[in-house]
Coordinates of C-alpha atoms in Angstrom, one line a residue:
X1 CA -17.0 -65.1 -43.2
X2 CA -13.4 -64.2 -43.3
X3 CA -12.6 -61.0 -45.3
X4 CA -10.2 -62.8 -47.7
X5 CA -12.8 -65.5 -48.4
X6 CA -15.5 -62.9 -48.9
X7 CA -13.3 -61.1 -51.4
X8 CA -12.7 -64.3 -53.3
X9 CA -16.4 -65.2 -53.3
X10 CA -17.7 -61.8 -54.6
X11 CA -14.9 -61.5 -57.2
X12 CA -15.9 -64.9 -58.5
X13 CA -19.6 -63.9 -58.7
X14 CA -18.7 -60.6 -60.4
X15 CA -16.4 -62.5 -62.8
X16 CA -19.1 -65.0 -63.7
X17 CA -21.7 -62.2 -64.3
X18 CA -19.3 -60.5 -66.7
X19 CA -18.5 -63.8 -68.5
X20 CA -22.2 -64.6 -68.9
X21 CA -23.1 -61.2 -70.3
X22 CA -24.3 -59.2 -67.3
X23 CA -24.3 -55.4 -67.5
X24 CA -21.4 -53.4 -66.0
X25 CA -23.6 -51.6 -63.4
X26 CA -25.2 -54.9 -62.3
X27 CA -21.9 -56.5 -61.7
X28 CA -20.6 -53.6 -59.6
X29 CA -23.8 -53.2 -57.6
X30 CA -24.1 -56.9 -57.0
X31 CA -20.6 -57.1 -55.5
X32 CA -21.3 -54.0 -53.3
X33 CA -24.6 -55.3 -52.0
X34 CA -23.1 -58.6 -50.9
X35 CA -20.0 -57.0 -49.3
X36 CA -22.1 -54.5 -47.3
X37 CA -24.5 -57.3 -46.3
X38 CA -21.5 -59.0 -44.7
X39 CA -20.5 -55.9 -42.8
X40 CA -17.7 -54.3 -44.9
X41 CA -16.9 -50.7 -44.1
X42 CA -16.0 -49.8 -47.7
X43 CA -16.2 -51.5 -51.1
X44 CA -14.7 -50.4 -54.5
X45 CA -15.5 -52.2 -57.7
X46 CA -14.1 -51.5 -61.1
X47 CA -15.5 -53.5 -64.0
X48 CA -15.0 -53.4 -67.8
X49 CA -15.9 -56.1 -70.3
X50 CA -12.5 -57.9 -69.8
X51 CA -11.5 -57.2 -66.2
X52 CA -13.0 -56.8 -62.7
X53 CA -11.1 -55.3 -59.7
X54 CA -12.6 -55.6 -56.2
X55 CA -11.3 -53.9 -53.0
X56 CA -12.9 -54.3 -49.6
X57 CA -12.1 -52.5 -46.3
X58 CA -12.9 -53.3 -42.7
X59 CA -11.3 -51.6 -39.7
X60 CA -8.5 -50.1 -41.8
X61 CA -7.6 -53.4 -43.4
X62 CA -7.9 -53.4 -47.2
X63 CA -7.8 -56.4 -49.5
X64 CA -8.0 -56.3 -53.3
X65 CA -8.4 -58.9 -56.1
X66 CA -8.3 -58.7 -59.9
X67 CA -9.7 -61.1 -62.4
X68 CA -9.2 -60.9 -66.1
X69 CA -11.8 -62.3 -68.5
X70 CA -10.3 -64.3 -71.3
X71 CA -13.5 -65.2 -73.1
X72 CA -17.2 -64.3 -72.7
X73 CA -20.6 -65.2 -74.1
X74 CA -24.2 -64.7 -73.3
X75 CA -26.1 -67.0 -70.9
X76 CA -28.9 -65.0 -69.4
X77 CA -30.2 -67.9 -67.4
X78 CA -27.0 -67.9 -65.4
X79 CA -27.1 -64.1 -65.0
X80 CA -30.6 -64.5 -63.6
X81 CA -29.5 -67.2 -61.2
X82 CA -26.5 -65.2 -60.1
X83 CA -28.7 -62.3 -59.4
X84 CA -30.9 -64.5 -57.2
X85 CA -27.8 -65.9 -55.5
X86 CA -26.8 -62.3 -54.5
X87 CA -30.2 -61.7 -53.0
X88 CA -30.0 -65.0 -51.1
X89 CA -26.5 -64.2 -49.8
X90 CA -27.6 -60.8 -48.6
X91 CA -30.6 -62.3 -46.9
X92 CA -29.2 -65.5 -45.3
X93 CA -25.4 -64.6 -45.0
X94 CA -24.2 -68.3 -45.2
X95 CA -20.6 -69.3 -44.6
X96 CA -18.0 -69.5 -47.4
X97 CA -18.4 -73.2 -48.1
X98 CA -22.1 -73.1 -48.5
X99 CA -22.0 -70.0 -50.7
X100 CA -19.3 -71.6 -52.9
X101 CA -21.5 -74.7 -53.3
X102 CA -24.4 -72.6 -54.4
X103 CA -22.1 -70.8 -56.9
X104 CA -20.9 -74.2 -58.2
X105 CA -24.4 -75.3 -58.8
X106 CA -25.1 -72.2 -60.9
X107 CA -21.9 -72.8 -63.0
X108 CA -23.0 -76.4 -63.7
X109 CA -26.6 -75.3 -64.6
X110 CA -28.6 -76.5 -67.6
X111 CA -27.7 -75.4 -71.1
X112 CA -29.4 -76.1 -74.4
X113 CA -27.8 -79.0 -76.3
X114 CA -25.7 -78.3 -79.4
X115 CA -28.4 -79.6 -81.8
X116 CA -30.9 -77.2 -80.4
X117 CA -28.5 -74.2 -80.6
X118 CA -27.8 -75.1 -84.2
X119 CA -31.6 -75.2 -84.9
X120 CA -31.9 -71.8 -83.1
X121 CA -29.2 -70.3 -85.3
X122 CA -30.8 -71.7 -88.4
X123 CA -34.3 -70.5 -87.3
X124 CA -32.9 -67.0 -86.6
X125 CA -31.4 -66.9 -90.1
X126 CA -34.7 -68.0 -91.7
X127 CA -36.8 -65.7 -89.7
X128 CA -34.7 -62.6 -90.3
X129 CA -34.4 -63.4 -94.0
X130 CA -38.2 -63.1 -94.0
X131 CA -38.1 -60.1 -91.7
X132 CA -35.9 -58.2 -94.1
X133 CA -38.2 -58.7 -97.0
X134 CA -37.1 -62.1 -98.4
X135 CA -39.2 -64.9 -99.7
X136 CA -39.7 -68.3 -98.2
X137 CA -37.1 -69.6 -100.7
X138 CA -34.6 -67.2 -99.3
X139 CA -35.5 -68.1 -95.7
X140 CA -35.2 -71.8 -96.3
X141 CA -31.8 -71.4 -97.9
X142 CA -30.7 -69.2 -95.0
X143 CA -31.6 -71.9 -92.5
X144 CA -28.6 -74.2 -93.2
X145 CA -26.3 -71.2 -93.4
X146 CA -27.3 -70.4 -89.8
X147 CA -26.6 -73.9 -88.7
X148 CA -23.2 -73.8 -90.5
X149 CA -22.3 -70.6 -88.6
X150 CA -23.0 -72.2 -85.2
X151 CA -21.1 -75.5 -86.1
X152 CA -18.1 -73.6 -87.4
X153 CA -18.0 -71.3 -84.4
X154 CA -18.3 -74.2 -82.1
X155 CA -15.5 -76.3 -83.7
X156 CA -13.2 -73.3 -84.0
X157 CA -14.0 -72.2 -80.4
X158 CA -13.0 -75.7 -79.2
X159 CA -9.6 -75.1 -81.0
X160 CA -9.3 -71.7 -79.2
X161 CA -9.3 -69.9 -82.5
X162 CA -9.2 -66.1 -82.5
X163 CA -12.7 -64.5 -82.5
X164 CA -11.8 -62.3 -85.5
X165 CA -10.6 -65.3 -87.5
X166 CA -13.9 -67.2 -86.6
X167 CA -15.9 -64.2 -87.8
X168 CA -14.0 -64.0 -91.1
X169 CA -14.4 -67.7 -91.8
X170 CA -18.2 -67.7 -91.0
X171 CA -18.7 -64.6 -93.1
X172 CA -16.9 -66.1 -96.1
X173 CA -18.7 -69.5 -95.9
X174 CA -22.1 -67.7 -95.5
X175 CA -21.4 -65.6 -98.7
X176 CA -20.2 -68.7 -100.6
X177 CA -23.4 -70.7 -99.6
X178 CA -25.6 -67.8 -100.5
X179 CA -23.9 -67.3 -103.9
X180 CA -24.2 -71.1 -104.5
X181 CA -27.9 -70.9 -103.9
X182 CA -28.3 -68.1 -106.4
X183 CA -26.4 -70.0 -109.0
X184 CA -28.6 -73.1 -108.4
X185 CA -31.7 -70.8 -108.7
X186 CA -33.1 -72.0 -105.3
X187 CA -33.4 -68.5 -103.9
X188 CA -34.5 -65.1 -105.1
X189 CA -31.8 -62.6 -103.8
X190 CA -28.5 -63.2 -102.2
X191 CA -28.9 -60.1 -100.0
X192 CA -32.0 -61.4 -98.2
X193 CA -30.3 -64.6 -97.4
X194 CA -27.1 -63.0 -96.2
X195 CA -28.9 -60.4 -94.1
X196 CA -30.8 -63.2 -92.3
X197 CA -27.8 -65.5 -91.9
X198 CA -25.3 -62.9 -90.6
X199 CA -27.7 -61.6 -88.0
X200 CA -26.0 -64.5 -86.1
X201 CA -22.7 -62.5 -86.5
X202 CA -23.4 -58.8 -86.7
X203 CA -22.6 -56.8 -83.6
X204 CA -25.8 -54.8 -83.5
X205 CA -26.6 -55.8 -80.0
X206 CA -23.0 -55.0 -78.9
X207 CA -23.0 -51.6 -80.6
X208 CA -26.3 -50.6 -79.0
X209 CA -25.1 -51.7 -75.6
X210 CA -21.9 -49.8 -76.1
X211 CA -24.0 -46.6 -76.7
X212 CA -25.9 -47.4 -73.5
X213 CA -22.7 -47.9 -71.5
X214 CA -21.3 -44.6 -72.7
X215 CA -24.5 -42.7 -71.9
X216 CA -24.5 -44.3 -68.4
X217 CA -21.0 -42.9 -67.8
X218 CA -19.1 -46.2 -68.3
X219 CA -16.9 -44.7 -71.0
X220 CA -14.2 -47.3 -70.9
X221 CA -16.6 -50.2 -71.1
X222 CA -18.6 -48.5 -73.9
X223 CA -15.5 -47.6 -76.0
X224 CA -14.2 -51.2 -75.6
X225 CA -17.6 -52.5 -76.9
X226 CA -17.5 -50.0 -79.8
X227 CA -14.0 -51.2 -80.7
X228 CA -15.1 -54.8 -80.5
X229 CA -18.1 -54.2 -82.6
X230 CA -16.0 -52.4 -85.3
X231 CA -13.6 -55.3 -85.3
X232 CA -16.4 -57.9 -85.7
X233 CA -17.9 -55.8 -88.5
X234 CA -14.5 -55.6 -90.2
X235 CA -14.2 -59.4 -89.8
X236 CA -17.6 -59.9 -91.6
X237 CA -16.6 -57.5 -94.3
X238 CA -13.2 -59.2 -94.9
X239 CA -14.9 -62.7 -94.9
X240 CA -17.7 -61.7 -97.3
X241 CA -15.7 -59.4 -99.5
X242 CA -14.1 -62.0 -101.9
X243 CA -17.3 -64.2 -102.3
X244 CA -19.4 -61.2 -102.9
X245 CA -17.1 -59.9 -105.6
X246 CA -18.2 -62.9 -107.7
X247 CA -21.9 -62.4 -107.1
X248 CA -22.3 -58.6 -107.2
X249 CA -24.7 -58.8 -110.1
X250 CA -27.0 -61.0 -107.9
X251 CA -27.2 -58.6 -105.1
X252 CA -30.5 -56.7 -104.7
X253 CA -32.1 -54.2 -102.5
X254 CA -34.1 -55.2 -99.5
X255 CA -35.6 -53.6 -96.5
X256 CA -37.7 -54.5 -93.5
X257 CA -41.4 -55.2 -94.3
X258 CA -43.9 -52.5 -93.3
X259 CA -46.7 -54.9 -92.4
X260 CA -47.8 -56.4 -89.1
X261 CA -46.6 -59.8 -90.2
X262 CA -43.1 -58.7 -89.1
X263 CA -44.4 -58.6 -85.5
X264 CA -44.7 -62.3 -85.6
X265 CA -41.3 -62.6 -87.3
X266 CA -39.9 -60.4 -84.5
X267 CA -41.4 -62.6 -81.8
X268 CA -40.1 -65.8 -83.5
X269 CA -36.7 -64.2 -83.9
X270 CA -36.6 -63.4 -80.2
X271 CA -37.4 -67.0 -79.4
X272 CA -34.6 -68.2 -81.6
X273 CA -32.1 -65.9 -80.0
X274 CA -33.6 -66.6 -76.6
X275 CA -32.5 -70.2 -77.0
X276 CA -29.1 -69.1 -78.1
X277 CA -28.8 -66.9 -75.0
X278 CA -30.2 -69.7 -72.8
X279 CA -33.4 -68.0 -71.7
X280 CA -35.8 -70.6 -70.3
X281 CA -39.4 -71.3 -69.4
X282 CA -41.9 -68.5 -69.2
X283 CA -39.1 -65.9 -69.6
X284 CA -38.7 -67.0 -73.2
X285 CA -42.4 -66.6 -73.8
X286 CA -42.5 -63.1 -72.3
X287 CA -39.4 -62.1 -74.3
X288 CA -41.1 -63.1 -77.5
X289 CA -44.2 -61.1 -76.6
X290 CA -42.0 -58.1 -75.8
X291 CA -40.3 -58.5 -79.2
X292 CA -43.7 -58.3 -81.0
X293 CA -44.9 -55.4 -78.9
X294 CA -41.7 -53.3 -79.5
X295 CA -41.8 -53.9 -83.3
X296 CA -45.5 -53.0 -83.3
X297 CA -44.6 -49.7 -81.5
X298 CA -42.1 -49.0 -84.3
X299 CA -44.6 -49.7 -87.1
X300 CA -47.2 -47.4 -85.4
X301 CA -44.8 -44.5 -85.2
X302 CA -42.2 -44.8 -87.9
X303 CA -44.2 -42.9 -90.5
X304 CA -45.2 -40.0 -88.2
X305 CA -42.0 -38.0 -89.0
X306 CA -39.8 -37.5 -92.0
X307 CA -37.3 -40.1 -90.6
X308 CA -38.0 -43.4 -88.8
X309 CA -35.5 -42.5 -86.1
X310 CA -38.4 -41.5 -83.8
X311 CA -40.0 -44.9 -84.5
X312 CA -36.9 -46.6 -83.2
X313 CA -36.8 -44.3 -80.2
X314 CA -40.4 -44.9 -79.3
X315 CA -40.1 -48.7 -79.8
X316 CA -37.0 -48.7 -77.6
X317 CA -38.9 -46.8 -74.8
X318 CA -41.8 -49.3 -75.0
X319 CA -39.3 -52.2 -75.0
X320 CA -37.4 -50.8 -72.0
X321 CA -40.6 -50.2 -70.0
X322 CA -41.8 -53.7 -70.8
X323 CA -38.5 -55.2 -69.7
X324 CA -38.4 -53.2 -66.5
X325 CA -42.0 -54.1 -65.5
X326 CA -41.7 -57.8 -66.1
X327 CA -38.2 -57.9 -64.5
X328 CA -39.9 -56.8 -61.3
X329 CA -42.9 -58.9 -61.7
X330 CA -40.8 -62.1 -62.1
X331 CA -37.9 -60.8 -59.8
X332 CA -35.3 -61.3 -62.4
X333 CA -32.6 -59.0 -64.0
X334 CA -34.0 -56.7 -66.6
X335 CA -31.4 -57.9 -69.1
X336 CA -33.2 -61.2 -69.3
X337 CA -35.9 -59.5 -71.2
X338 CA -34.1 -56.5 -72.6
X339 CA -31.3 -58.3 -74.4
X340 CA -33.6 -60.7 -76.2
X341 CA -36.3 -58.2 -77.1
X342 CA -33.6 -55.8 -78.4
X343 CA -32.8 -58.2 -81.2
X344 CA -35.7 -57.1 -83.3
X345 CA -34.6 -53.4 -83.1
X346 CA -30.8 -53.6 -83.5
X347 CA -29.7 -52.2 -86.9
X348 CA -28.5 -55.5 -88.4
X349 CA -29.6 -54.6 -91.9
X350 CA -27.8 -51.2 -91.6
X351 CA -24.6 -52.9 -90.6
X352 CA -25.0 -55.3 -93.6
X353 CA -25.6 -52.4 -96.0
X354 CA -22.6 -50.6 -94.6
X355 CA -20.4 -53.6 -95.2
X356 CA -21.9 -54.1 -98.7
X357 CA -21.3 -50.5 -99.8
X358 CA -17.7 -50.7 -98.5
X359 CA -17.1 -53.9 -100.6
X360 CA -18.7 -52.4 -103.7
X361 CA -16.7 -49.1 -103.4
X362 CA -19.8 -47.0 -102.9
X363 CA -18.1 -44.5 -100.6
X364 CA -20.9 -42.0 -100.3
X365 CA -23.5 -44.6 -99.5
X366 CA -21.0 -46.3 -97.2
X367 CA -20.7 -43.1 -95.0
X368 CA -24.4 -42.3 -95.2
X369 CA -25.4 -45.8 -94.1
X370 CA -22.8 -46.1 -91.4
X371 CA -23.8 -42.8 -89.9
X372 CA -27.5 -43.7 -90.1
X373 CA -26.8 -47.1 -88.4
X374 CA -24.8 -45.4 -85.6
X375 CA -27.6 -43.0 -85.2
X376 CA -30.1 -45.8 -84.7
X377 CA -27.9 -47.5 -82.2
X378 CA -27.4 -44.3 -80.3
X379 CA -31.1 -43.5 -80.2
X380 CA -32.0 -47.0 -78.9
X381 CA -29.2 -46.8 -76.3
X382 CA -30.4 -43.3 -75.3
X383 CA -34.0 -44.6 -74.9
X384 CA -32.9 -47.6 -72.8
X385 CA -30.7 -45.5 -70.5
X386 CA -33.5 -42.9 -70.0
X387 CA -36.0 -45.5 -68.9
X388 CA -33.4 -47.3 -66.8
X389 CA -32.4 -44.1 -65.1
X390 CA -35.9 -43.1 -64.2
X391 CA -36.7 -46.6 -62.8
X392 CA -33.5 -46.7 -60.8
X393 CA -34.2 -43.3 -59.3
X394 CA -37.8 -44.3 -58.4
X395 CA -37.1 -47.7 -57.0
X396 CA -33.5 -48.5 -56.3
X397 CA -31.7 -45.2 -55.7
X398 CA -31.0 -45.7 -52.0
X399 CA -30.9 -49.5 -51.8
X400 CA -27.1 -49.8 -51.3
X401 CA -26.9 -47.2 -48.6
X402 CA -29.9 -48.7 -46.9
X403 CA -28.3 -52.1 -47.0
X404 CA -25.1 -50.6 -45.4
X405 CA -27.2 -48.9 -42.7
X406 CA -29.0 -52.2 -41.9
X407 CA -25.6 -53.9 -41.6
X408 CA -24.4 -51.2 -39.2
X409 CA -27.6 -51.5 -37.2
X410 CA -27.0 -55.3 -36.8
X411 CA -23.6 -54.5 -35.3

């Protein structure tokens, strides 16, 4: 394959991985593996959530290409298929046209229909309303709010609306619908409903992944994710602020249940978000099992110390080990299991409480809750990076250099 065509191919693969939610290190390593498999003498890759730059060198000739990411989402099925494509390219080394056709097939792959995504958003809202201590009345009222969030996001996305604006609108409509339900006496507490519904909006997953990127040494990517998470949180606060000001007397305290029923809720919540993230077949089942196991690990350890931070750490370790094991059993990227299972641990309620205290002017509680939420996210990120680092040292530390040596041997 010509060097320029190879550069175009690998930059497209890396770009797609970024746009579908692949990890920074996976994007960089995938591009390097493919280039070394095709006999490149040197490869440099720089990736952040919005940009990828690839440079390849052969016989003192260097070519570079930059792609900027305008929009991104989460489609873990395509990340999985791109990962398999990279393995296939390294193994078979096809020509450019055939490789592009394989890439085109991945881009046009199956996605869940809009009606199923709406149901998944609604189910996530219902399940997490129960998860955070709400009644079935609260959960059933949260269900249509979750559907509304998806529909509004979909319509505004088609109109190329700014993501901050979309978050503000969805937050405001969620608060209005929750307050209306309280006025009609069809739910018990507004806070339970809102906590469940805005789990479809809160950047808990983004914040936790940001901590993981920073601890892995990807400081620019991590800080960009932190900034994006803060912006989304601000959007939720702005959107919810005015409606909540009319319903402050209806707000009540809520927390995650301490019984084992929440393990089932955690599994069901993972299934709902798994559909949103386009996880398919047996991977969806194993993700749900992982969600239940990780929350069970939290329940078994959260009361052993004065704070439940250790419970989150232990649960994140169990979750990471589970994801690493089944990623290798099923030969799929670890993010397929890790991202979905992480949903049950991300501090969504902490982010909600931080926003609520900010709106109500409770400055002391605001700072205490925000710091505690950041601590949880950091602990989860630290646990994930510890397990990932150990696994990569044990199994994949020399894979890129070995691939390069094999390529040189073929020459």
